[in-house]
């Protein structure tokens, strides 16, 4: 078989295999292959996956009879009062705690419920805005966002804001609770993100502030703003307790690995007053529900249908609160495990194809040996890339291409003996007869 024919057959085989494998990978049908591969990469890198300790308490409009909709200050006060019984480590309240014309008595009830917690136990919401015509916030107001003093690198790619659009009610901010931004109002719709990611930083001029997710993690670990060190495009170091990889804009790519998912419970599990337990109460929390609240970050988050606006995998939508819980779970579990960008993966696929074409020009024994060497090289490069970038080369399509290369090396190449026979040209014997023979 000629080299051109061999190459055409090989490319057709590889393209067909890559198409179907990539399609199944995007459908999530190859998880059984990805999980052992992920475990192998972590083992070679010495990575340990910690169990996440964050719970999302979903507040939605189906919980009729427990609170009004939308929730009032009294509803949040009741939630905080009952949640205190189960000793959460940090309570992060994702909805903005501000109401127009709210009853002062209800706000005082919420303030009293918050006072049950220490300053490092409650995190509130803030919404930022980019509006050049707005006045810059005062330093005392900006201090509620816990500015970070140690930033290295180019901060121009960090999302910018000019003012604070929304803060919790002054009765709550006066208690000294920190506020983390959950969004930046840019005044115009933004395009869809290419990855499931969460901004961890925002800036106003040269001042950089942490997000709701980052502040929740800082509170859980007991890390102050002065202990946080940011190296743009590389990492955020939370003292000596955690290192979070970030991109050039200060965002974290969220892991959707099932083992790094947060617990999700309906806030209605707190419909029963825990102080009534043992006094004839017939309903309460079971052990699993109690464990999901104790000594963990508990996010009180809106998760009704109207709040599910974040595009996730498999054409699903999740709420902002669930995305934040996933981000915190990713940090807690040290699960920074995401594939390389698609265009980089395509470059790797092309490199395997080119190597396969070269390999198939060899005789069978050498082609098989080089195919096996190519497989070993792929795993070695994958390990190095993961250790240096915390990104992985998805094995599905590369393994399909490598398998096609090995199979073609067996079936399409010729043995060394047949090549030697083909190239062996038998020369005619030279006639040594002396034409000038003597009579």
Short mmCIF file of C-alpha atoms in Angstrom, two decimals, residues 7-297:
data_model
loop_
_atom_site.label_atom_id
_atom_site.label_comp_id
_atom_site.label_asym_id
_atom_site.label_seq_id
_atom_site.Cartn_x
_atom_site.Cartn_y
_atom_site.Cartn_z
CA UNK A 7 -2.56 8.41 5.03
CA UNK A 8 -6.05 8.87 3.57
CA UNK A 9 -7.38 5.74 5.29
CA UNK A 10 -5.76 6.80 8.57
CA UNK A 11 -7.23 10.32 8.46
CA UNK A 12 -10.71 9.05 7.63
CA UNK A 13 -10.52 6.59 10.53
CA UNK A 14 -9.30 9.28 12.95
CA UNK A 15 -11.84 11.92 11.90
CA UNK A 16 -14.72 9.47 12.25
CA UNK A 17 -13.56 8.28 15.66
CA UNK A 18 -12.89 11.83 16.92
CA UNK A 19 -16.32 13.05 15.78
CA UNK A 20 -18.28 10.38 17.63
CA UNK A 21 -16.09 10.41 20.74
CA UNK A 22 -16.25 14.22 21.01
CA UNK A 23 -20.03 14.12 20.61
CA UNK A 24 -20.41 11.60 23.43
CA UNK A 25 -17.98 13.55 25.60
CA UNK A 26 -20.06 16.70 25.24
CA UNK A 27 -23.13 14.69 26.24
CA UNK A 28 -21.35 13.59 29.41
CA UNK A 29 -21.46 9.93 28.43
CA UNK A 30 -17.74 9.35 29.01
CA UNK A 31 -17.60 10.22 32.69
CA UNK A 32 -16.50 6.67 33.47
CA UNK A 33 -13.29 7.37 31.52
CA UNK A 34 -12.71 10.91 32.79
CA UNK A 35 -13.02 10.12 36.50
CA UNK A 36 -10.19 7.51 36.68
CA UNK A 37 -8.07 9.80 34.51
CA UNK A 38 -8.71 12.70 36.88
CA UNK A 39 -7.84 10.52 39.88
CA UNK A 40 -4.60 9.47 38.19
CA UNK A 41 -3.60 13.07 37.52
CA UNK A 42 -4.30 14.03 41.10
CA UNK A 43 -2.34 11.08 42.41
CA UNK A 44 0.70 11.90 40.28
CA UNK A 45 0.51 15.56 41.33
CA UNK A 46 0.02 14.73 45.01
CA UNK A 47 -3.32 16.58 44.98
CA UNK A 48 -5.85 15.79 47.70
CA UNK A 49 -9.53 16.47 47.16
CA UNK A 50 -11.11 17.71 50.39
CA UNK A 51 -14.82 17.26 51.01
CA UNK A 52 -16.55 20.65 50.58
CA UNK A 53 -18.28 22.18 53.58
CA UNK A 54 -20.82 24.58 52.10
CA UNK A 55 -24.60 24.32 52.00
CA UNK A 56 -27.05 26.32 49.93
CA UNK A 57 -30.36 26.94 51.69
CA UNK A 58 -32.71 27.60 48.79
CA UNK A 59 -35.28 30.35 49.20
CA UNK A 60 -37.97 30.11 46.56
CA UNK A 61 -41.60 31.05 46.07
CA UNK A 62 -42.88 27.55 46.75
CA UNK A 63 -42.35 27.76 50.50
CA UNK A 64 -45.81 29.21 51.18
CA UNK A 65 -46.92 29.31 54.78
CA UNK A 66 -43.44 29.84 56.19
CA UNK A 67 -42.79 33.34 54.85
CA UNK A 68 -44.28 35.83 52.47
CA UNK A 69 -43.00 36.32 48.95
CA UNK A 70 -40.75 38.11 48.42
CA UNK A 71 -39.28 37.54 51.88
CA UNK A 72 -39.55 40.37 54.40
CA UNK A 73 -37.04 41.38 57.10
CA UNK A 74 -39.05 39.29 59.57
CA UNK A 75 -38.64 36.19 57.38
CA UNK A 76 -34.87 36.59 57.33
CA UNK A 77 -34.87 37.28 61.06
CA UNK A 78 -36.72 34.02 61.64
CA UNK A 79 -34.29 32.11 59.40
CA UNK A 80 -31.24 33.54 61.16
CA UNK A 81 -32.71 32.94 64.61
CA UNK A 82 -33.42 29.26 63.90
CA UNK A 83 -30.21 28.69 61.97
CA UNK A 84 -28.16 29.88 64.94
CA UNK A 85 -29.29 26.78 66.85
CA UNK A 86 -27.37 24.52 64.44
CA UNK A 87 -24.07 26.44 64.79
CA UNK A 88 -23.03 27.28 61.23
CA UNK A 89 -19.51 28.61 60.80
CA UNK A 90 -20.46 31.44 58.41
CA UNK A 91 -23.88 32.58 57.21
CA UNK A 92 -23.60 34.24 53.79
CA UNK A 93 -26.79 36.06 52.78
CA UNK A 94 -26.94 36.38 49.00
CA UNK A 95 -30.11 38.50 48.52
CA UNK A 96 -29.76 42.27 49.13
CA UNK A 97 -31.14 43.02 52.59
CA UNK A 98 -32.66 46.37 51.69
CA UNK A 99 -36.33 47.28 51.39
CA UNK A 100 -38.15 50.40 50.37
CA UNK A 101 -40.52 51.60 53.06
CA UNK A 102 -40.03 48.56 55.29
CA UNK A 103 -41.54 48.67 58.77
CA UNK A 104 -38.95 49.84 61.30
CA UNK A 105 -40.01 47.18 63.77
CA UNK A 106 -39.33 44.42 61.23
CA UNK A 107 -35.89 45.86 60.50
CA UNK A 108 -35.15 45.99 64.22
CA UNK A 109 -36.13 42.30 64.47
CA UNK A 110 -33.66 41.47 61.71
CA UNK A 111 -30.97 43.53 63.39
CA UNK A 112 -31.57 41.67 66.66
CA UNK A 113 -31.28 38.31 64.87
CA UNK A 114 -27.98 39.38 63.31
CA UNK A 115 -26.62 40.45 66.69
CA UNK A 116 -26.70 36.80 67.75
CA UNK A 117 -23.71 36.26 65.45
CA UNK A 118 -20.20 37.66 65.69
CA UNK A 119 -18.74 39.97 63.03
CA UNK A 120 -16.91 37.11 61.33
CA UNK A 121 -20.03 34.94 61.20
CA UNK A 122 -22.27 36.90 58.82
CA UNK A 123 -21.60 38.06 55.26
CA UNK A 124 -23.92 40.48 53.51
CA UNK A 125 -24.55 41.32 49.87
CA UNK A 126 -23.44 44.37 47.88
CA UNK A 127 -24.19 45.28 44.26
CA UNK A 128 -21.66 47.46 42.45
CA UNK A 129 -22.18 49.69 39.44
CA UNK A 130 -20.10 51.12 36.64
CA UNK A 131 -21.49 54.57 35.96
CA UNK A 132 -19.08 57.40 35.18
CA UNK A 133 -21.64 60.01 36.20
CA UNK A 134 -22.11 58.58 39.70
CA UNK A 135 -20.24 59.92 42.72
CA UNK A 136 -17.36 57.91 44.09
CA UNK A 137 -18.22 56.19 47.40
CA UNK A 138 -16.73 57.55 50.59
CA UNK A 139 -13.82 55.74 52.20
CA UNK A 140 -15.95 54.65 55.17
CA UNK A 141 -18.49 53.10 52.80
CA UNK A 142 -15.78 51.50 50.70
CA UNK A 143 -14.27 49.97 53.83
CA UNK A 144 -17.40 47.78 54.16
CA UNK A 145 -16.12 45.91 51.06
CA UNK A 146 -12.83 44.94 52.82
CA UNK A 147 -10.27 46.32 50.30
CA UNK A 148 -7.22 44.14 49.68
CA UNK A 149 -3.85 45.92 50.14
CA UNK A 150 -1.48 43.39 48.52
CA UNK A 151 -1.95 43.18 44.75
CA UNK A 152 0.83 42.35 42.30
CA UNK A 153 0.60 42.52 38.54
CA UNK A 154 -1.62 44.25 36.02
CA UNK A 155 -5.02 45.10 37.49
CA UNK A 156 -6.49 46.66 34.32
CA UNK A 157 -8.37 43.46 33.45
CA UNK A 158 -10.15 43.32 36.82
CA UNK A 159 -13.84 44.29 36.42
CA UNK A 160 -14.18 47.98 37.27
CA UNK A 161 -16.90 49.83 39.20
CA UNK A 162 -17.43 53.47 40.04
CA UNK A 163 -19.94 53.34 42.88
CA UNK A 164 -21.91 51.02 45.14
CA UNK A 165 -25.42 50.61 43.80
CA UNK A 166 -26.86 48.66 46.71
CA UNK A 167 -25.83 47.93 50.29
CA UNK A 168 -27.83 46.30 53.09
CA UNK A 169 -29.98 48.46 55.31
CA UNK A 170 -27.91 50.87 57.46
CA UNK A 171 -29.17 49.13 60.59
CA UNK A 172 -27.18 46.08 59.44
CA UNK A 173 -24.08 47.73 57.99
CA UNK A 174 -23.68 49.72 61.21
CA UNK A 175 -23.07 46.41 63.00
CA UNK A 176 -19.78 46.02 61.16
CA UNK A 177 -20.68 42.97 59.09
CA UNK A 178 -18.63 42.77 55.87
CA UNK A 179 -20.32 42.98 52.48
CA UNK A 180 -19.14 41.14 49.38
CA UNK A 181 -20.19 42.12 45.88
CA UNK A 182 -22.36 39.64 44.02
CA UNK A 183 -22.60 41.54 40.73
CA UNK A 184 -21.55 44.68 38.89
CA UNK A 185 -24.28 46.59 37.09
CA UNK A 186 -22.73 47.67 33.80
CA UNK A 187 -25.85 49.39 32.54
CA UNK A 188 -26.06 47.07 29.53
CA UNK A 189 -26.50 43.33 28.92
CA UNK A 190 -23.39 41.22 28.68
CA UNK A 191 -22.72 38.34 26.33
CA UNK A 192 -22.63 34.71 27.47
CA UNK A 193 -19.53 33.51 29.23
CA UNK A 194 -17.40 30.88 27.57
CA UNK A 195 -16.80 29.13 30.87
CA UNK A 196 -18.60 28.75 34.18
CA UNK A 197 -16.57 31.26 36.18
CA UNK A 198 -16.98 33.64 39.11
CA UNK A 199 -15.22 37.01 39.50
CA UNK A 200 -13.29 37.09 42.78
CA UNK A 201 -12.11 40.70 42.48
CA UNK A 202 -13.38 44.12 41.44
CA UNK A 203 -11.64 47.49 41.43
CA UNK A 204 -12.39 51.15 41.73
CA UNK A 205 -9.37 53.05 40.43
CA UNK A 206 -6.44 51.35 42.21
CA UNK A 207 -8.48 49.88 45.07
CA UNK A 208 -9.30 46.17 44.74
CA UNK A 209 -12.10 44.53 46.73
CA UNK A 210 -13.00 40.82 47.19
CA UNK A 211 -16.23 39.26 45.97
CA UNK A 212 -18.97 37.57 47.97
CA UNK A 213 -17.39 34.17 47.28
CA UNK A 214 -13.88 35.23 48.25
CA UNK A 215 -15.04 37.00 51.41
CA UNK A 216 -17.06 33.97 52.50
CA UNK A 217 -13.94 31.81 52.14
CA UNK A 218 -11.85 34.37 54.03
CA UNK A 219 -14.35 34.42 56.91
CA UNK A 220 -14.46 30.63 57.09
CA UNK A 221 -10.66 30.38 57.23
CA UNK A 222 -10.28 33.33 59.60
CA UNK A 223 -8.13 35.26 57.12
CA UNK A 224 -8.12 39.07 57.21
CA UNK A 225 -7.80 41.31 54.16
CA UNK A 226 -4.23 42.12 55.17
CA UNK A 227 -3.26 38.44 54.95
CA UNK A 228 -4.52 38.05 51.36
CA UNK A 229 -1.95 38.29 48.58
CA UNK A 230 -3.01 38.52 44.94
CA UNK A 231 -0.78 37.79 41.95
CA UNK A 232 -2.77 38.68 38.87
CA UNK A 233 -3.15 35.92 36.32
CA UNK A 234 -1.84 33.33 38.79
CA UNK A 235 -3.34 33.05 42.24
CA UNK A 236 -4.90 34.48 45.37
CA UNK A 237 -3.13 33.32 48.52
CA UNK A 238 -5.22 33.29 51.71
CA UNK A 239 -2.39 33.39 54.22
CA UNK A 240 -0.98 29.88 54.43
CA UNK A 241 -4.42 28.26 54.37
CA UNK A 242 -5.49 28.22 50.72
CA UNK A 243 -4.27 29.11 47.24
CA UNK A 244 -6.86 29.91 44.58
CA UNK A 245 -5.83 29.96 40.90
CA UNK A 246 -7.24 32.92 38.96
CA UNK A 247 -7.15 34.19 35.40
CA UNK A 248 -5.97 37.60 34.21
CA UNK A 249 -9.25 39.22 35.31
CA UNK A 250 -9.19 37.70 38.79
CA UNK A 251 -11.91 35.13 38.08
CA UNK A 252 -12.14 31.53 39.25
CA UNK A 253 -13.20 28.82 36.81
CA UNK A 254 -15.74 26.72 38.69
CA UNK A 255 -15.44 22.96 38.83
CA UNK A 256 -18.63 21.06 38.02
CA UNK A 257 -17.18 17.79 39.36
CA UNK A 258 -19.88 15.94 41.27
CA UNK A 259 -17.63 15.32 44.24
CA UNK A 260 -17.03 19.07 44.62
CA UNK A 261 -20.71 20.02 44.62
CA UNK A 262 -22.26 21.78 47.62
CA UNK A 263 -25.15 20.41 49.58
CA UNK A 264 -28.45 21.97 48.57
CA UNK A 265 -31.40 22.09 50.94
CA UNK A 266 -34.69 23.95 50.94
CA UNK A 267 -34.87 26.68 53.56
CA UNK A 268 -38.18 25.12 54.59
CA UNK A 269 -36.20 22.66 56.73
CA UNK A 270 -36.11 25.55 59.23
CA UNK A 271 -39.90 25.81 59.30
CA UNK A 272 -39.77 23.95 62.60
CA UNK A 273 -38.52 25.90 65.60
CA UNK A 274 -35.55 23.93 67.03
CA UNK A 275 -36.22 25.38 70.50
CA UNK A 276 -39.41 23.32 70.63
CA UNK A 277 -37.60 20.00 70.21
CA UNK A 278 -38.12 17.70 73.16
CA UNK A 279 -41.31 19.50 74.14
CA UNK A 280 -43.75 17.40 72.17
CA UNK A 281 -42.52 18.52 68.75
CA UNK A 282 -43.29 15.93 66.10
CA UNK A 283 -41.06 17.29 63.33
CA UNK A 284 -37.46 18.33 63.27
CA UNK A 285 -34.21 17.97 61.35
CA UNK A 286 -32.69 14.55 60.82
CA UNK A 287 -28.98 13.88 61.32
CA UNK A 288 -28.08 14.55 57.69
CA UNK A 289 -29.86 17.90 57.75
CA UNK A 290 -28.18 18.88 61.00
CA UNK A 291 -24.75 18.00 59.61
CA UNK A 292 -25.46 20.06 56.50
CA UNK A 293 -25.72 23.16 58.69
CA UNK A 294 -23.21 22.67 61.49
CA UNK A 295 -19.72 24.20 61.20
CA UNK A 296 -20.17 25.00 57.50
CA UNK A 297 -20.65 27.98 55.24
#
